[in-house]
Coordinates of C-alpha atoms and ligand atoms in Angstrom, one line a residue:
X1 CA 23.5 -8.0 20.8
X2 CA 25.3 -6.7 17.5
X3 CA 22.7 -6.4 14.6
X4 CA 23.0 -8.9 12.3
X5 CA 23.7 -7.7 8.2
X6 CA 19.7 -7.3 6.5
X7 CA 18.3 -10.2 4.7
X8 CA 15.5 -10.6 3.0
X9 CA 12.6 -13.3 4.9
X10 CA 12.4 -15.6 1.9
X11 CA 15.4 -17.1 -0.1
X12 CA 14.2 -15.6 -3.0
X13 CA 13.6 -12.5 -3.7
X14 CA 10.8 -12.7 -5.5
X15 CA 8.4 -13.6 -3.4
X16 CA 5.5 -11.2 -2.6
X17 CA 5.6 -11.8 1.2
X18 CA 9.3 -10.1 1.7
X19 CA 7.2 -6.8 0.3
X20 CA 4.5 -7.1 2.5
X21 CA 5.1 -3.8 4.3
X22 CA 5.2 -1.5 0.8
X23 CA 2.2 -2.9 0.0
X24 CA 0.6 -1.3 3.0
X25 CA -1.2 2.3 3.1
X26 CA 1.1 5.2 3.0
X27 CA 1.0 6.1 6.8
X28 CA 1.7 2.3 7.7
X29 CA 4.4 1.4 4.4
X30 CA 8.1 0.5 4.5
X31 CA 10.3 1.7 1.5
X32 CA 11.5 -1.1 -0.7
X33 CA 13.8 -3.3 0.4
X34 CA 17.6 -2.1 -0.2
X35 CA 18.5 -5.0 -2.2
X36 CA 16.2 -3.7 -5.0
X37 CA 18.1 -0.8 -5.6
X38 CA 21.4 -2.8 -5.7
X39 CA 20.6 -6.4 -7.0
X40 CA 21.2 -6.9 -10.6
X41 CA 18.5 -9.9 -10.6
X42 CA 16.0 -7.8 -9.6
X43 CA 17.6 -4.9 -12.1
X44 CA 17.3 -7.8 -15.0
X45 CA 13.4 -8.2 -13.9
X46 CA 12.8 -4.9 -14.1
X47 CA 14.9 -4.9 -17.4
X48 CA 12.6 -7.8 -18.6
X49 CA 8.9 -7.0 -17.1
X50 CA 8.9 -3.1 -17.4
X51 CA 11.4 -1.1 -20.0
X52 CA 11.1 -4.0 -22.3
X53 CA 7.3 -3.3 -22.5
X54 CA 7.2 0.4 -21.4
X55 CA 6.9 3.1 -23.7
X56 CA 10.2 4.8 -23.0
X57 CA 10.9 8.9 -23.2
X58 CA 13.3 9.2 -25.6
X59 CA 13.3 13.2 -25.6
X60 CA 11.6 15.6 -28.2
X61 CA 11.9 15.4 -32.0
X62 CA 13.4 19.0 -32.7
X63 CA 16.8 17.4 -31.9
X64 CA 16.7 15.8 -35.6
X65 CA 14.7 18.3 -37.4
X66 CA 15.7 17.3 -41.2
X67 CA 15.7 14.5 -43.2
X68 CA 18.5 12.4 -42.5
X69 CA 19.2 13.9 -39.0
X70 CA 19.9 10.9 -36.8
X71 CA 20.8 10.2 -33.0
X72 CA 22.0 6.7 -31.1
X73 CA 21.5 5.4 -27.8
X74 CA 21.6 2.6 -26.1
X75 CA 18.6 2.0 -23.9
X76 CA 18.8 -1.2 -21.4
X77 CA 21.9 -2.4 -23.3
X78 CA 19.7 -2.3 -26.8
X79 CA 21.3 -0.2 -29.2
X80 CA 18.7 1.9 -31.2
X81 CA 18.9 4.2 -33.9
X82 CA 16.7 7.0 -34.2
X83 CA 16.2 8.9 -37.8
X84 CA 14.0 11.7 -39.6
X85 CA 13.2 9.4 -43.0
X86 CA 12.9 11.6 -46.7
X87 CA 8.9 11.9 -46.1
X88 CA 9.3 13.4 -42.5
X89 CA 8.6 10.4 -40.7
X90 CA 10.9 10.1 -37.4
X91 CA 11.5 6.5 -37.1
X92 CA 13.5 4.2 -35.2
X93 CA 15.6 1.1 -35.5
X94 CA 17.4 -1.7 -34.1
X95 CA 21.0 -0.9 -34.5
X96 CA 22.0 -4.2 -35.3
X97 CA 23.3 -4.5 -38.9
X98 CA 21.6 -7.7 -40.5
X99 CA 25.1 -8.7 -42.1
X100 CA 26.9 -10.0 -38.8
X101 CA 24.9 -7.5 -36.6
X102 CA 27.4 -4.5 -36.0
X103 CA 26.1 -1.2 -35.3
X104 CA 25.4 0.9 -38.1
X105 CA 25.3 4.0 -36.9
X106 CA 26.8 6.0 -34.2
X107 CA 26.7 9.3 -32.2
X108 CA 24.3 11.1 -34.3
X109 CA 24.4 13.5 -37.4
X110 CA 23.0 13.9 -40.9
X111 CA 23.4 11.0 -43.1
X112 CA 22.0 9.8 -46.7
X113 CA 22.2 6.4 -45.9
X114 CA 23.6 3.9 -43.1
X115 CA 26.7 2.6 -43.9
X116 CA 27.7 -0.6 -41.6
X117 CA 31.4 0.0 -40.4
X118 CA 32.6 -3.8 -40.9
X119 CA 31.6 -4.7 -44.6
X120 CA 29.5 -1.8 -45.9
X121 CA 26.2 -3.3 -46.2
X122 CA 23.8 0.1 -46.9
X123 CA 20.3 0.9 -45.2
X124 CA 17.8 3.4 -46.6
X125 CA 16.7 5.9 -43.8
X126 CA 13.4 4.2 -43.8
X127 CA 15.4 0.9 -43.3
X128 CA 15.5 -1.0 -46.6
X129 CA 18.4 -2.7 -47.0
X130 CA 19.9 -0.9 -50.6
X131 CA 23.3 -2.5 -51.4
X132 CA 25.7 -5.6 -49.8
X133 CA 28.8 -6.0 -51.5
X134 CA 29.5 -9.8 -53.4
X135 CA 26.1 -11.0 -52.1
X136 CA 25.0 -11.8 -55.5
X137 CA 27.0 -14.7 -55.5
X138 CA 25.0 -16.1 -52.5
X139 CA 21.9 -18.2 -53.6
X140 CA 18.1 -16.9 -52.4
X141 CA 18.9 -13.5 -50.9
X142 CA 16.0 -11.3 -50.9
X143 CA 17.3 -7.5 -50.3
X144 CA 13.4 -6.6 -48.9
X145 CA 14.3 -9.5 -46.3
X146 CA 17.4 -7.7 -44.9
X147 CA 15.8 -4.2 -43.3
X148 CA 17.1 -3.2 -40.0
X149 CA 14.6 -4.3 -37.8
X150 CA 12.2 -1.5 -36.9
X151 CA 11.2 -0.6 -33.3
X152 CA 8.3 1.2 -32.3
X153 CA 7.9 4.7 -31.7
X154 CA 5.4 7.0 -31.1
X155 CA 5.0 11.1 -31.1
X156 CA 2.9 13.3 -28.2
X157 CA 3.5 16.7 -28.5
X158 CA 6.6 16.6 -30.3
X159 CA 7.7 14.1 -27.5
X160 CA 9.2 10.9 -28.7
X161 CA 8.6 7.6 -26.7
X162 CA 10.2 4.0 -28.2
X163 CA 8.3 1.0 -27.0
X164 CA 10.5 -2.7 -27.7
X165 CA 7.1 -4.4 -27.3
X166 CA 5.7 -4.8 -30.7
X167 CA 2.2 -5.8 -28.9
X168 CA 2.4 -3.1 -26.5
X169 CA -0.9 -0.5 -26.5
X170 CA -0.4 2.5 -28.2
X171 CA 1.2 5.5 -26.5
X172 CA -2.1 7.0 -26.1
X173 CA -3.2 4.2 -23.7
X174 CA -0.3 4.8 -21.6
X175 CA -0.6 8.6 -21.1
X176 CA -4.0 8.5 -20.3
X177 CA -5.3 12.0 -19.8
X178 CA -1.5 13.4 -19.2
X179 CA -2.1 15.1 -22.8
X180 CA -5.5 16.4 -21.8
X181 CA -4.3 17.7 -18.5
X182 CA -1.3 19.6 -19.9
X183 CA -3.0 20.5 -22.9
X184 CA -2.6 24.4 -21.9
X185 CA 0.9 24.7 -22.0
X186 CA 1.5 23.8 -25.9
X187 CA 4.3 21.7 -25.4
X188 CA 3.9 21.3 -29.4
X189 CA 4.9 24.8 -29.9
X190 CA 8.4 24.4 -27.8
X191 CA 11.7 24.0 -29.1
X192 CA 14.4 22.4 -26.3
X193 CA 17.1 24.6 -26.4
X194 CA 19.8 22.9 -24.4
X195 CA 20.0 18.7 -23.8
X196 CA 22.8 18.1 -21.2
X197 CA 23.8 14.4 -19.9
X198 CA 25.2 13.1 -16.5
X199 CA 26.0 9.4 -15.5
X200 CA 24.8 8.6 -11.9
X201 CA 26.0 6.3 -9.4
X202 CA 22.9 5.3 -8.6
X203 CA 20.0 2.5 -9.6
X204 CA 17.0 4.3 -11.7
X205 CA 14.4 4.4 -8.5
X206 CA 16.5 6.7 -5.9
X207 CA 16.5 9.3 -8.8
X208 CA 13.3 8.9 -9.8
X209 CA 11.4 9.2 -5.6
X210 CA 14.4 12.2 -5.4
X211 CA 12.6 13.6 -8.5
X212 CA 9.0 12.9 -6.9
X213 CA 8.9 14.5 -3.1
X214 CA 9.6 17.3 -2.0
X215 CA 10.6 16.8 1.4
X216 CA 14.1 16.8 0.9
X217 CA 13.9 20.1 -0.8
X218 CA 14.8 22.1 2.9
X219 CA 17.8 20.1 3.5
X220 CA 19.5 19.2 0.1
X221 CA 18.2 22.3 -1.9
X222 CA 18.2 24.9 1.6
X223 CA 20.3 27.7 0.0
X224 CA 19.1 27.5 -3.3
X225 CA 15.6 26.1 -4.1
X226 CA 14.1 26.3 -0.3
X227 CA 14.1 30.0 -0.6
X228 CA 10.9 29.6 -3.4
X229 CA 8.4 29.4 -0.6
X230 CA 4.8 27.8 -0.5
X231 CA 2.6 25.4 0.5
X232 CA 3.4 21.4 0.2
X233 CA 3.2 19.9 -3.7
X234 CA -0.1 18.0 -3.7
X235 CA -0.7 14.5 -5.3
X236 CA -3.0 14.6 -8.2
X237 CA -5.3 12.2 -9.4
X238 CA -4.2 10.7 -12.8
X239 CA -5.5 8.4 -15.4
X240 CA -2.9 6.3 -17.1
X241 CA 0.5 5.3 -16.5
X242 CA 1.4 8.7 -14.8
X243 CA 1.5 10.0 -11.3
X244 CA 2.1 13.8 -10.5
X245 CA 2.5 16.2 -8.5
X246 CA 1.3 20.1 -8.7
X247 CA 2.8 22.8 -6.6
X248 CA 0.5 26.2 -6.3
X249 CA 2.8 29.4 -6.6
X250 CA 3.5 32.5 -7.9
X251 CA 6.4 33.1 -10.3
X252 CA 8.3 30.7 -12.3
X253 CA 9.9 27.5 -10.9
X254 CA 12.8 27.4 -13.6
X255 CA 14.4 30.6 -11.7
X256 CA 16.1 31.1 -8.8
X257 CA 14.1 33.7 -6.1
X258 CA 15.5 37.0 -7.1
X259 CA 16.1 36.3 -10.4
X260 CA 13.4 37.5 -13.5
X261 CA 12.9 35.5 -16.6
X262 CA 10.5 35.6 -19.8
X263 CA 7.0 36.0 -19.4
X264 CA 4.7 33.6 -18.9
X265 CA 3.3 31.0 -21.8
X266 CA -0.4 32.8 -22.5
X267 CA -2.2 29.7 -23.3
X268 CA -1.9 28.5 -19.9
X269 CA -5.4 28.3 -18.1
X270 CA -6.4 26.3 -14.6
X271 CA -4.1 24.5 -12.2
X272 CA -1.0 25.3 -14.6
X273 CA -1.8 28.9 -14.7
X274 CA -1.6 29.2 -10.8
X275 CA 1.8 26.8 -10.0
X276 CA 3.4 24.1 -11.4
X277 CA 2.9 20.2 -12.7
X278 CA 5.4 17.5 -12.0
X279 CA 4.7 14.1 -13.5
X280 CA 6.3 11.1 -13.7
X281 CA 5.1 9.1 -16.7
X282 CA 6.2 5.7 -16.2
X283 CA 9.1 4.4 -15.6
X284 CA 11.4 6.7 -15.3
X285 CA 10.2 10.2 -16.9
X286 CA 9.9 13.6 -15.1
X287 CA 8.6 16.8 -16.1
X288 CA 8.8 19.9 -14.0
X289 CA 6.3 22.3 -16.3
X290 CA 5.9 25.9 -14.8
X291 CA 4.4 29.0 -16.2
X292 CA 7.2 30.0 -18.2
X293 CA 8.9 26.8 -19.9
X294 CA 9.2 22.5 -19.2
X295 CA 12.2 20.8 -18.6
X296 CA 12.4 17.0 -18.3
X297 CA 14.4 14.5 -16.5
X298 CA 15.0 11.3 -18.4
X299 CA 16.8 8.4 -17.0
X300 CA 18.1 5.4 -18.9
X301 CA 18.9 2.4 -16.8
X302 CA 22.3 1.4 -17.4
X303 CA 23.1 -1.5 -14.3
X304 CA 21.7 -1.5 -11.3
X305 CA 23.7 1.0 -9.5
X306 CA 24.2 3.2 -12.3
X307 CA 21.9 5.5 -14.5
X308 CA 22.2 7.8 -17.4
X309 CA 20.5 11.1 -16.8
X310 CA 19.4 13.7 -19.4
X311 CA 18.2 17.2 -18.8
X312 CA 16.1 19.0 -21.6
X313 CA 15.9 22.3 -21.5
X314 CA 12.1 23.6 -23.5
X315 CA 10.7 26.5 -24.0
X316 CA 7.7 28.5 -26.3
X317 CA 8.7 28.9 -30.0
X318 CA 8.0 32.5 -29.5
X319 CA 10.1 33.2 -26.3
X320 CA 13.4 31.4 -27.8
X321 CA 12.9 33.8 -31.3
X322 CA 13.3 37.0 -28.6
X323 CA 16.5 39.1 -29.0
X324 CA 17.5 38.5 -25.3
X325 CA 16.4 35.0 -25.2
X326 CA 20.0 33.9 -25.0
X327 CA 21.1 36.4 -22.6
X328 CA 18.1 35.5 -20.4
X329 CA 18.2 32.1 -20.6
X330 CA 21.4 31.7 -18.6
X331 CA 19.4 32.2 -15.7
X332 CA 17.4 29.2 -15.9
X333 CA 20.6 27.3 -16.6
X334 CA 22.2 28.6 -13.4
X335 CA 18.9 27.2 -11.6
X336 CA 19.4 23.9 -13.1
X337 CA 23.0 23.7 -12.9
X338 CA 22.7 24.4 -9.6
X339 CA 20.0 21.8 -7.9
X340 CA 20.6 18.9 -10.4
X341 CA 23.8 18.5 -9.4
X342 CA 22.6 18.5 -5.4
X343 CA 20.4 15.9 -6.5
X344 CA 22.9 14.0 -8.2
X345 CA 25.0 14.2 -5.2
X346 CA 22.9 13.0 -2.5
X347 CA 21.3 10.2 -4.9
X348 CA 25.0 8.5 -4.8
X349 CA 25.2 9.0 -1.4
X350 CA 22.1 7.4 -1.1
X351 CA 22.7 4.8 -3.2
X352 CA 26.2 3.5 -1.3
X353 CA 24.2 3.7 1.6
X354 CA 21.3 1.8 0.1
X355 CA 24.2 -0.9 -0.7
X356 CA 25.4 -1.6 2.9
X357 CA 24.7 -5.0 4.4
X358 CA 22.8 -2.9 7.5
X359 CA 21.1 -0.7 5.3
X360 CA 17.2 -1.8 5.8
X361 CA 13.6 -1.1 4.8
X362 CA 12.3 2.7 6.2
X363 CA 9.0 4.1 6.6
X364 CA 7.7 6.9 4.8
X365 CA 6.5 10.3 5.8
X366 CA 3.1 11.9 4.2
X367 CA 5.1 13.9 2.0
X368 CA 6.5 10.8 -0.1
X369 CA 3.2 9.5 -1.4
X370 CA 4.5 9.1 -5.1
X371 CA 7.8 6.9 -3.7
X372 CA 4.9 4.7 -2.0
X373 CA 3.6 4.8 -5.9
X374 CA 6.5 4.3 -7.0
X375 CA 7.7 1.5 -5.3
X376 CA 4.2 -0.3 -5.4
X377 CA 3.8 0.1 -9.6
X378 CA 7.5 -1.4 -9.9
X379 CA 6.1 -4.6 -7.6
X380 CA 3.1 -5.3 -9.3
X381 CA 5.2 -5.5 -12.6
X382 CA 8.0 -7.3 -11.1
X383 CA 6.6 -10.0 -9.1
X384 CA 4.1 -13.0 -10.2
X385 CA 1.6 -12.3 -8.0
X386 CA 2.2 -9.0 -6.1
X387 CA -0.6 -9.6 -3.6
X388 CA 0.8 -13.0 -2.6
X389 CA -2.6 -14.7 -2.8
Ligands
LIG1 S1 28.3 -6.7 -40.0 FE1 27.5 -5.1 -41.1 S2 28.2 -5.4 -43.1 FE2 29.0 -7.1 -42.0
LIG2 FE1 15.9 17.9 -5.5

């Protein structure tokens, strides 16, 4: 008999008992279901229950270093604007202009003031609301009523996070003892030196369990990062909304083997002076810190089969002021210009195989435990009642 296309064994698919077999230990789990990589219902959950509340990496706040400095995004279809105010402050605001709601801002540069496109209504960098052309002639205006709406956002490390809850916990709450942990390699005194972006063809959680095992690593990486050697990355025990893993080695991680880079950041001490840390803060962020500089790997959701990528580059203060910092550099680039886009690749083949009819929950080997996280922390946001008592 012909195998019939997958479904799902409840009409809808939010009901815990379809996800029974994720929910089981790691040797014993199933993957999620393919329809939750490809279903723009349960995309909108996710939308709804977990970026809406999460406190999102928005990259680090060197990239607007001056009063006035300002970037854009859009993150989950919200458009945001992110600013450095006259005092300092970097702040950030709904990009809605509280005329008729246009965007007030776009791309990103240095600015005075916002000036909205459609019929000039002005916003101070911290907001206020300075100037609306003819609107004295309308009755009970009150300027200090007509701010651009301001969204949360929070600093670690010179790390910026946004958060559209405005009950959410602070960010503290959500990193848990991440900044404790990775205390030792000063991401404070880092600049990022190079911010490049890619669009994916694929949904936000094939990128992210790519990111977080390493058991694809001999096939997809084999002539290229295979040849750095050592023992399996090892699940760590976290506190917070982050998982990780830590890789023991010699070396940097950045390079390619053969290659020689800067030396290593002297603050360093423990488990990050002997290999390197990958976390995942929740949703959607990755760090790869080795001994010699971080980069990051931030996602923003854009549908359910596509996803914005963005690689940041950071390293010490001290090694970006050396003379041959830019000649040097280009190795790490090569590295990363190298695997991302092997990643990238087999994350949209993935993906359109993830989107066939056939396709159907797998089983996971023991090198995948943070996909079993991963699929498992999305669930119990997603659903009702994730057990299915
Ligand atoms: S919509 Fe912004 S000034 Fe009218
Ligand atoms: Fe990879």
């Amino acid at each position: 008999m012909l195998d019939q296309p997958y479904s799902p064994s409840e009409p809808d698919i939010f009901s815990p008992a379809i996800y029974a077999g994720v929910h089981r230990p790691l040797e014993d789990a199933e993957t999620l279901p393919p329809f939750c990589y490809s279903s723009e219902a349960f995309f909108r959950r996710e939308v709804e229950r977990i970026f809406m509340k999460a406190w999102n990496f928005i990259g680090r706040a060197d990239r607007i270093p001056n009063p006035g400095d300002y970037f854009t995004l859009e993150f989950v279809g919200v458009p945001v604007v992110v600013v450095r105010d006259n005092d300092g402050e970097v702040r950030a605001f709904a990009n809605s202009c509280r005329h008729r709601g246009a965007m007030v801002a776009a791309g990103e540069g240095n600015c005075r003031a916002f000036r909205c496109p459609y019929h000039s209504w002005a916003y101070g960098l911290d907001g206020q609301l300075l100037s609306a052309p003819e609107i004295d002639k309308s009755r009970n205006f009150d300027f200090a009523e007509y701010g651009l709406v301001p969204l949360r956002l929070e600093l670690w490390a010179g790390f910026m996070f946004l958060n559209f809850d405005p009950a959410a916990a602070p960010l503290s709450d959500w990193l848990g003892d991440l900044p404790e942990r990775l205390a030792s390699y000063r991401f404070e005194d880092m600049v990022c030196v190079r911010r490049k972006e890619y669009l994916l063809d694929c949904n936000w959680k094939v990128y992210v369990e790519n990111a977080m095992e390493a058991y694809h690593v001999p096939t997809v990486h084999r002539s290229t990062l295979q040849r750095q050697k050592g023992p399996h990355a090892q699940k760590q025990p976290t506190e917070g909304e982050w998982i990780a893993l830590w890789k023991e080695h010699e070396g940097s991680r950045a390079l390619l083997v053969g290659d020689t880079g800067f030396p290593f950041i002297e603050s360093l001490e423990g488990q990050a002076a002997r290999g390197s840390w990958y976390p995942l803060i929740y949703p959607s962020t990755m760090f790869g810190a080795t001994r010699d500089c971080m980069w990051w790997l931030e996602l923003h959701p854009l549908s359910a089969s596509r996803t914005k990528l963005i690689v940041g580059s950071s390293f010490p203060k001290r090694t970006v002021q050396r003379n041959d910092f830019s000649e040097i550099v280009q190795r790490y680039y090569k590295r990363w210009d190298i695997s991302i886009p092997e990643d990238n690749e087999i994350s949209k083949l993935q993906q359109k195989g993830l989107s066939s009819p056939f396709a159907r929950p797998g089983r996971l080997t023991h090198l995948e435990p943070l996909v079993h996280d991963l699929a498992n922390w999305v669930l119990d946001r997603v659903l009702d009642d994730p057990a299915g008592r």
